[in-house]
PDB file of C-alpha atoms in Angstrom:
ATOM      1  CA  GLY A   1       0.028   0.227  -0.063  1.00 78.00           C
ATOM      2  CA  ASN A   2       0.652   3.654   0.350  1.00 85.00           C
ATOM      3  CA  SER A   3       2.769   5.067   3.273  1.00 90.00           C
ATOM      4  CA  VAL A   4       5.087   7.862   4.162  1.00 95.00           C
ATOM      5  CA  THR A   5       7.897   7.688   6.798  1.00 95.00           C
ATOM      6  CA  GLN A   6       9.361  10.852   7.993  1.00 94.00           C
ATOM      7  CA  MET A   7      12.111  11.551  10.947  1.00 89.00           C
ATOM      8  CA  GLU A   8      10.569  12.018  14.101  1.00 83.00           C
ATOM      9  CA  GLY A   9      11.057  15.178  15.901  1.00 84.00           C
ATOM     10  CA  PRO A  10      11.331  17.625  17.654  1.00 94.00           C
ATOM     11  CA  VAL A  11      14.208  19.288  15.879  1.00 96.00           C
ATOM     12  CA  THR A  12      15.572  22.139  17.338  1.00 97.00           C
ATOM     13  CA  LEU A  13      18.065  24.406  15.429  1.00 97.00           C
ATOM     14  CA  SER A  14      19.689  27.916  15.734  1.00 97.00           C
ATOM     15  CA  GLU A  15      18.812  30.385  13.475  1.00 97.00           C
ATOM     16  CA  GLU A  16      20.498  30.578  10.235  1.00 97.00           C
ATOM     17  CA  ALA A  17      21.211  26.704  10.554  1.00 97.00           C
ATOM     18  CA  PHE A  18      20.729  24.218   7.677  1.00 98.00           C
ATOM     19  CA  LEU A  19      17.635  22.075   7.787  1.00 97.00           C
ATOM     20  CA  THR A  20      16.909  18.565   6.502  1.00 97.00           C
ATOM     21  CA  ILE A  21      13.702  16.712   7.245  1.00 97.00           C
ATOM     22  CA  ASN A  22      14.193  13.275   5.703  1.00 97.00           C
ATOM     23  CA  CYS A  23      10.892  11.706   3.750  1.00 97.00           C
ATOM     24  CA  THR A  24      10.792   8.380   2.443  1.00 97.00           C
ATOM     25  CA  TYR A  25       7.653   6.788   0.889  1.00 96.00           C
ATOM     26  CA  THR A  26       6.166   3.365  -0.505  1.00 94.00           C
ATOM     27  CA  ALA A  27       3.889   3.575  -3.406  1.00 90.00           C
ATOM     28  CA  THR A  28       2.367   1.198  -5.878  1.00 83.00           C
ATOM     29  CA  GLY A  29       2.525   3.711  -8.914  1.00 81.00           C
ATOM     30  CA  TYR A  30       4.065   6.995  -9.279  1.00 85.00           C
ATOM     31  CA  PRO A  31       2.658   9.467  -6.722  1.00 91.00           C
ATOM     32  CA  SER A  32       2.802  13.026  -6.311  1.00 91.00           C
ATOM     33  CA  LEU A  33       4.627  14.196  -3.307  1.00 94.00           C
ATOM     34  CA  PHE A  34       3.837  16.821  -0.917  1.00 94.00           C
ATOM     35  CA  TRP A  35       5.313  18.866   2.207  1.00 96.00           C
ATOM     36  CA  TYR A  36       2.439  20.641   4.095  1.00 95.00           C
ATOM     37  CA  VAL A  37       3.177  22.926   7.140  1.00 96.00           C
ATOM     38  CA  GLN A  38       1.357  23.822  10.148  1.00 93.00           C
ATOM     39  CA  TYR A  39       2.272  27.059  11.959  1.00 94.00           C
ATOM     40  CA  PRO A  40       1.199  27.498  15.575  1.00 91.00           C
ATOM     41  CA  GLY A  41      -2.531  28.192  15.826  1.00 86.00           C
ATOM     42  CA  GLU A  42      -3.036  27.768  12.186  1.00 88.00           C
ATOM     43  CA  GLY A  43      -4.256  24.965   9.734  1.00 87.00           C
ATOM     44  CA  LEU A  44      -2.359  22.861   7.459  1.00 91.00           C
ATOM     45  CA  GLN A  45      -1.063  24.611   4.421  1.00 92.00           C
ATOM     46  CA  LEU A  46       0.707  23.244   1.397  1.00 92.00           C
ATOM     47  CA  LEU A  47       4.631  24.241   1.496  1.00 96.00           C
ATOM     48  CA  LEU A  48       5.504  22.570  -1.873  1.00 95.00           C
ATOM     49  CA  LYS A  49       5.089  19.822  -4.215  1.00 93.00           C
ATOM     50  CA  ALA A  50       6.696  17.515  -6.952  1.00 94.00           C
ATOM     51  CA  THR A  51       4.601  15.594  -9.215  1.00 90.00           C
ATOM     52  CA  LYS A  52       7.011  13.470 -11.093  1.00 90.00           C
ATOM     53  CA  ALA A  53      10.531  11.906 -10.526  1.00 92.00           C
ATOM     54  CA  ASP A  54      13.460  14.399 -10.471  1.00 94.00           C
ATOM     55  CA  ASP A  55      11.047  17.389 -10.063  1.00 95.00           C
ATOM     56  CA  LYS A  56      11.966  19.885  -7.336  1.00 97.00           C
ATOM     57  CA  GLY A  57       9.475  21.846  -5.584  1.00 96.00           C
ATOM     58  CA  SER A  58      10.273  24.907  -3.799  1.00 97.00           C
ATOM     59  CA  ASN A  59       8.757  27.690  -1.627  1.00 97.00           C
ATOM     60  CA  LYS A  60       9.716  30.118   0.892  1.00 96.00           C
ATOM     61  CA  GLY A  61      13.399  28.904   0.721  1.00 97.00           C
ATOM     62  CA  PHE A  62      12.467  25.413   1.093  1.00 98.00           C
ATOM     63  CA  GLU A  63      13.325  22.802  -1.538  1.00 98.00           C
ATOM     64  CA  ALA A  64      12.471  19.123  -1.862  1.00 98.00           C
ATOM     65  CA  THR A  65      13.332  16.738  -4.881  1.00 98.00           C
ATOM     66  CA  TYR A  66      11.447  13.686  -5.793  1.00 97.00           C
ATOM     67  CA  ARG A  67      14.085  10.794  -5.892  1.00 96.00           C
ATOM     68  CA  LYS A  68      12.354   7.598  -7.439  1.00 93.00           C
ATOM     69  CA  GLU A  69      15.507   5.621  -7.222  1.00 94.00           C
ATOM     70  CA  THR A  70      15.696   6.326  -3.405  1.00 95.00           C
ATOM     71  CA  THR A  71      11.909   6.734  -2.777  1.00 95.00           C
ATOM     72  CA  SER A  72      12.494  10.090  -1.000  1.00 97.00           C
ATOM     73  CA  PHE A  73      11.471  13.592  -0.772  1.00 98.00           C
ATOM     74  CA  HIS A  74      13.365  15.165   1.815  1.00 98.00           C
ATOM     75  CA  LEU A  75      13.117  18.844   3.084  1.00 98.00           C
ATOM     76  CA  GLU A  76      15.627  21.086   3.030  1.00 98.00           C
ATOM     77  CA  LYS A  77      16.422  24.778   3.733  1.00 98.00           C
ATOM     78  CA  GLY A  78      19.676  26.485   3.868  1.00 97.00           C
ATOM     79  CA  SER A  79      19.296  29.122   6.491  1.00 96.00           C
ATOM     80  CA  VAL A  80      16.115  28.571   8.865  1.00 98.00           C
ATOM     81  CA  GLN A  81      14.323  31.577  10.901  1.00 97.00           C
ATOM     82  CA  VAL A  82      12.496  31.683  13.990  1.00 97.00           C
ATOM     83  CA  SER A  83       9.449  32.272  11.584  1.00 97.00           C
ATOM     84  CA  ASP A  84       9.766  28.704  10.179  1.00 98.00           C
ATOM     85  CA  SER A  85       8.905  26.908  13.447  1.00 97.00           C
ATOM     86  CA  ALA A  86       6.158  24.796  12.769  1.00 97.00           C
ATOM     87  CA  VAL A  87       5.121  21.168  12.165  1.00 95.00           C
ATOM     88  CA  TYR A  88       5.962  19.683   8.968  1.00 97.00           C
ATOM     89  CA  PHE A  89       4.386  16.693   7.082  1.00 96.00           C
ATOM     90  CA  CYS A  90       5.351  14.776   4.179  1.00 96.00           C
ATOM     91  CA  ALA A  91       2.507  13.340   2.113  1.00 94.00           C
ATOM     92  CA  LEU A  92       1.717  11.395  -1.184  1.00 92.00           C
ATOM     93  CA  SER A  93      -1.227  11.228  -3.368  1.00 89.00           C
ATOM     94  CA  ASP A  94      -2.111   8.987  -6.528  1.00 83.00           C
ATOM     95  CA  LEU A  95      -5.592   9.872  -6.634  1.00 78.00           C
ATOM     96  CA  PRO A  96      -7.500  12.255  -9.055  1.00 71.00           C
ATOM     97  CA  GLY A  97      -7.137  15.935  -8.070  1.00 71.00           C
ATOM     98  CA  ASN A  98      -3.869  15.138  -5.929  1.00 75.00           C
ATOM     99  CA  THR A  99      -5.957  14.710  -2.799  1.00 81.00           C
ATOM    100  CA  PRO A 100      -3.047  13.498  -0.358  1.00 81.00           C
ATOM    101  CA  LEU A 101      -3.659   9.883   0.457  1.00 81.00           C
ATOM    102  CA  ALA A 102      -0.935   9.010   3.174  1.00 90.00           C
ATOM    103  CA  PHE A 103       0.675  11.411   5.543  1.00 93.00           C
ATOM    104  CA  GLY A 104       4.058  11.352   7.725  1.00 94.00           C
ATOM    105  CA  LYS A 105       3.459  11.631  11.354  1.00 93.00           C
ATOM    106  CA  GLY A 106       4.875  15.292  11.291  1.00 94.00           C
ATOM    107  CA  THR A 107       8.045  16.595  12.543  1.00 96.00           C
ATOM    108  CA  ARG A 108       8.135  19.390  14.914  1.00 96.00           C
ATOM    109  CA  LEU A 109      10.821  22.295  14.241  1.00 97.00           C
ATOM    110  CA  SER A 110      11.727  24.857  16.725  1.00 97.00           C
ATOM    111  CA  VAL A 111      14.284  27.895  15.622  1.00 98.00           C
ATOM    112  CA  ILE A 112      15.713  29.679  18.402  1.00 97.00           C
ATOM    113  CA  ALA A 113      17.057  32.862  18.145  1.00 94.00           C
TER     114      ALA A 113
ATOM    115  CA  LYS B   1     -11.908  35.243   0.342  1.00 64.00           C
ATOM    116  CA  ALA B   2     -13.152  33.068   3.601  1.00 77.00           C
ATOM    117  CA  GLY B   3     -11.053  29.942   4.403  1.00 91.00           C
ATOM    118  CA  VAL B   4     -12.480  26.328   5.165  1.00 95.00           C
ATOM    119  CA  THR B   5     -14.878  26.446   8.045  1.00 96.00           C
ATOM    120  CA  GLN B   6     -15.661  23.658  10.311  1.00 97.00           C
ATOM    121  CA  THR B   7     -18.383  23.222  13.107  1.00 97.00           C
ATOM    122  CA  PRO B   8     -18.396  22.635  15.698  1.00 97.00           C
ATOM    123  CA  ARG B   9     -14.639  23.237  16.935  1.00 96.00           C
ATOM    124  CA  TYR B  10     -15.186  21.153  19.924  1.00 97.00           C
ATOM    125  CA  LEU B  11     -17.654  18.081  20.707  1.00 97.00           C
ATOM    126  CA  ILE B  12     -17.803  15.579  23.574  1.00 98.00           C
ATOM    127  CA  LYS B  13     -20.040  12.628  23.001  1.00 98.00           C
ATOM    128  CA  THR B  14     -20.398   9.284  24.647  1.00 98.00           C
ATOM    129  CA  ARG B  15     -19.617   5.747  23.246  1.00 98.00           C
ATOM    130  CA  GLY B  16     -22.621   4.500  21.251  1.00 98.00           C
ATOM    131  CA  GLN B  17     -23.760   7.916  20.268  1.00 98.00           C
ATOM    132  CA  GLN B  18     -23.763   9.221  16.697  1.00 98.00           C
ATOM    133  CA  VAL B  19     -22.126  12.622  15.689  1.00 98.00           C
ATOM    134  CA  THR B  20     -22.313  14.771  12.694  1.00 98.00           C
ATOM    135  CA  LEU B  21     -19.555  17.259  11.481  1.00 98.00           C
ATOM    136  CA  SER B  22     -19.985  20.027   8.849  1.00 98.00           C
ATOM    137  CA  CYS B  23     -17.214  21.485   6.549  1.00 98.00           C
ATOM    138  CA  SER B  24     -17.855  24.597   4.522  1.00 98.00           C
ATOM    139  CA  PRO B  25     -15.324  24.913   1.794  1.00 97.00           C
ATOM    140  CA  ILE B  26     -13.923  27.820   0.174  1.00 96.00           C
ATOM    141  CA  SER B  27     -16.134  29.429  -2.473  1.00 95.00           C
ATOM    142  CA  GLY B  28     -15.908  27.654  -5.841  1.00 93.00           C
ATOM    143  CA  HIS B  29     -13.976  24.616  -4.500  1.00 94.00           C
ATOM    144  CA  ARG B  30     -15.789  21.258  -5.404  1.00 94.00           C
ATOM    145  CA  SER B  31     -13.823  18.927  -3.723  1.00 94.00           C
ATOM    146  CA  VAL B  32     -13.906  18.266   0.015  1.00 96.00           C
ATOM    147  CA  SER B  33     -11.650  15.682   1.670  1.00 95.00           C
ATOM    148  CA  TRP B  34     -11.837  14.518   5.281  1.00 97.00           C
ATOM    149  CA  TYR B  35      -8.985  13.530   7.416  1.00 97.00           C
ATOM    150  CA  GLN B  36      -8.740  12.026  11.212  1.00 97.00           C
ATOM    151  CA  GLN B  37      -5.573  12.834  13.227  1.00 94.00           C
ATOM    152  CA  THR B  38      -4.616  11.309  16.345  1.00 93.00           C
ATOM    153  CA  PRO B  39      -1.200  11.232  18.222  1.00 88.00           C
ATOM    154  CA  GLY B  40      -0.780   7.564  17.419  1.00 87.00           C
ATOM    155  CA  GLN B  41      -1.588   7.140  13.787  1.00 88.00           C
ATOM    156  CA  GLY B  42      -1.121  10.682  12.617  1.00 89.00           C
ATOM    157  CA  LEU B  43      -3.259  11.851   9.942  1.00 92.00           C
ATOM    158  CA  GLN B  44      -5.245   9.444   8.129  1.00 94.00           C
ATOM    159  CA  PHE B  45      -7.505   9.707   4.781  1.00 93.00           C
ATOM    160  CA  LEU B  46     -11.120   9.159   5.475  1.00 96.00           C
ATOM    161  CA  PHE B  47     -12.825  10.029   2.151  1.00 95.00           C
ATOM    162  CA  GLU B  48     -13.330  12.665  -0.712  1.00 95.00           C
ATOM    163  CA  TYR B  49     -16.228  13.925  -2.184  1.00 96.00           C
ATOM    164  CA  PHE B  50     -16.144  15.950  -5.563  1.00 94.00           C
ATOM    165  CA  SER B  51     -19.606  17.473  -7.027  1.00 94.00           C
ATOM    166  CA  GLU B  52     -21.539  15.685  -4.636  1.00 96.00           C
ATOM    167  CA  THR B  53     -20.047  12.007  -5.023  1.00 96.00           C
ATOM    168  CA  GLN B  54     -17.701  10.475  -3.007  1.00 95.00           C
ATOM    169  CA  ARG B  55     -14.808  10.256  -5.491  1.00 92.00           C
ATOM    170  CA  ASN B  56     -12.131   8.111  -3.065  1.00 90.00           C
ATOM    171  CA  LYS B  57     -12.320   6.283  -0.013  1.00 92.00           C
ATOM    172  CA  GLY B  58      -9.747   5.591   3.070  1.00 92.00           C
ATOM    173  CA  ASN B  59      -9.743   2.637   4.837  1.00 91.00           C
ATOM    174  CA  PHE B  60     -12.110   3.213   7.799  1.00 95.00           C
ATOM    175  CA  PRO B  61     -15.241   1.113   8.775  1.00 96.00           C
ATOM    176  CA  GLY B  62     -18.465   1.838   7.537  1.00 96.00           C
ATOM    177  CA  ARG B  63     -19.518   3.707  10.655  1.00 97.00           C
ATOM    178  CA  PHE B  64     -17.839   6.867   9.017  1.00 98.00           C
ATOM    179  CA  SER B  65     -19.912   8.107   6.124  1.00 97.00           C
ATOM    180  CA  GLY B  66     -20.288  11.394   4.500  1.00 97.00           C
ATOM    181  CA  ARG B  67     -22.080  13.508   1.976  1.00 97.00           C
ATOM    182  CA  GLN B  68     -21.807  16.485   0.005  1.00 98.00           C
ATOM    183  CA  PHE B  69     -24.129  18.684  -0.927  1.00 97.00           C
ATOM    184  CA  SER B  70     -24.972  20.685  -3.980  1.00 96.00           C
ATOM    185  CA  ASN B  71     -23.251  23.900  -2.708  1.00 95.00           C
ATOM    186  CA  SER B  72     -20.066  21.765  -1.912  1.00 96.00           C
ATOM    187  CA  ARG B  73     -20.785  21.874   1.933  1.00 97.00           C
ATOM    188  CA  SER B  74     -20.067  18.490   3.158  1.00 98.00           C
ATOM    189  CA  GLU B  75     -20.891  16.567   6.540  1.00 98.00           C
ATOM    190  CA  MET B  76     -19.268  13.600   8.316  1.00 98.00           C
ATOM    191  CA  ASN B  77     -20.991  11.174  10.429  1.00 98.00           C
ATOM    192  CA  VAL B  78     -19.564   8.731  12.673  1.00 98.00           C
ATOM    193  CA  SER B  79     -22.300   6.128  13.935  1.00 96.00           C
ATOM    194  CA  THR B  80     -21.999   4.020  17.194  1.00 97.00           C
ATOM    195  CA  LEU B  81     -18.920   6.024  18.527  1.00 98.00           C
ATOM    196  CA  GLU B  82     -16.135   4.296  20.224  1.00 97.00           C
ATOM    197  CA  LEU B  83     -13.371   5.532  22.492  1.00 97.00           C
ATOM    198  CA  GLY B  84     -10.910   5.092  19.822  1.00 96.00           C
ATOM    199  CA  ASP B  85     -12.703   7.770  17.447  1.00 97.00           C
ATOM    200  CA  SER B  86     -11.579  10.517  19.937  1.00 98.00           C
ATOM    201  CA  ALA B  87      -9.772  12.748  17.295  1.00 97.00           C
ATOM    202  CA  LEU B  88      -9.044  15.916  15.459  1.00 96.00           C
ATOM    203  CA  TYR B  89     -11.237  15.651  12.262  1.00 98.00           C
ATOM    204  CA  LEU B  90      -9.983  18.113   9.399  1.00 97.00           C
ATOM    205  CA  CYS B  91     -11.548  19.044   6.431  1.00 96.00           C
ATOM    206  CA  ALA B  92      -9.890  20.021   3.230  1.00 95.00           C
ATOM    207  CA  SER B  93     -11.236  21.621   0.116  1.00 94.00           C
ATOM    208  CA  SER B  94      -9.790  22.244  -3.320  1.00 91.00           C
ATOM    209  CA  PHE B  95     -10.750  22.699  -6.878  1.00 90.00           C
ATOM    210  CA  GLY B  96     -10.456  18.872  -7.230  1.00 85.00           C
ATOM    211  CA  GLN B  97      -8.779  18.903 -10.626  1.00 81.00           C
ATOM    212  CA  GLY B  98      -5.092  19.193 -11.957  1.00 71.00           C
ATOM    213  CA  ASN B  99      -2.667  20.336  -9.218  1.00 71.00           C
ATOM    214  CA  SER B 100      -4.837  22.600  -7.361  1.00 79.00           C
ATOM    215  CA  PRO B 101      -3.663  22.629  -3.651  1.00 82.00           C
ATOM    216  CA  LEU B 102      -5.782  21.688  -0.720  1.00 87.00           C
ATOM    217  CA  HIS B 103      -6.897  24.492   2.004  1.00 91.00           C
ATOM    218  CA  PHE B 104      -7.501  22.870   5.315  1.00 93.00           C
ATOM    219  CA  GLY B 105      -9.812  24.014   8.116  1.00 94.00           C
ATOM    220  CA  ASN B 106      -8.781  24.350  11.596  1.00 93.00           C
ATOM    221  CA  GLY B 107     -10.492  21.059  12.773  1.00 95.00           C
ATOM    222  CA  THR B 108     -13.311  19.728  15.033  1.00 97.00           C
ATOM    223  CA  ARG B 109     -12.007  18.093  18.196  1.00 97.00           C
ATOM    224  CA  LEU B 110     -13.940  15.047  18.957  1.00 98.00           C
ATOM    225  CA  THR B 111     -13.981  13.859  22.349  1.00 98.00           C
ATOM    226  CA  VAL B 112     -15.757  10.051  23.061  1.00 98.00           C
ATOM    227  CA  THR B 113     -16.024   9.287  26.752  1.00 97.00           C
TER     228      THR B 113
END
């Protein structure tokens, strides 16, 4: 079946540090991959996505590359800010309309000044 | 424009009862998806409705059902509540076609005692 595994948190970083949150997936076909973010007190929102192998999604300085050979979609940011403190979810979809079918359990990131 | 609205925000029910949750999507969105979020299982996909028809379904028992109205508003019903149904139930809407992103509501927190 379809599933997503992402690194357990929490992750605590100093401002301007490099961030990597690992995500690997299991899927029967060729899913679309997503990172969603939940800021404190807000609902989940799409951060970035990639719909086919070798695609790179990017937004707000975050990047993730769809690696079919390693079934991975790791999230990276070169220099985190305090405002990036949130919970990050990796997700996949092989459904019409790209409705996310499976989510990772979320990684809480805290960035300290 | 108004976001996805879920009502009520909080619910407390007793085992064996049934409950109905409501979701009003963003204007113009035709797809509504429902998710269950628990600390142990994370985010799990329940089902998706598109233009009043259930388009996709997750692996939940038949006690969990839903429907969508002609104005795209959706309701989710859980019958014969169990303690394990205590969770945050999230609704998300989108245009439902192509790569349109999902927009999540803030959820309904259901507690079953």
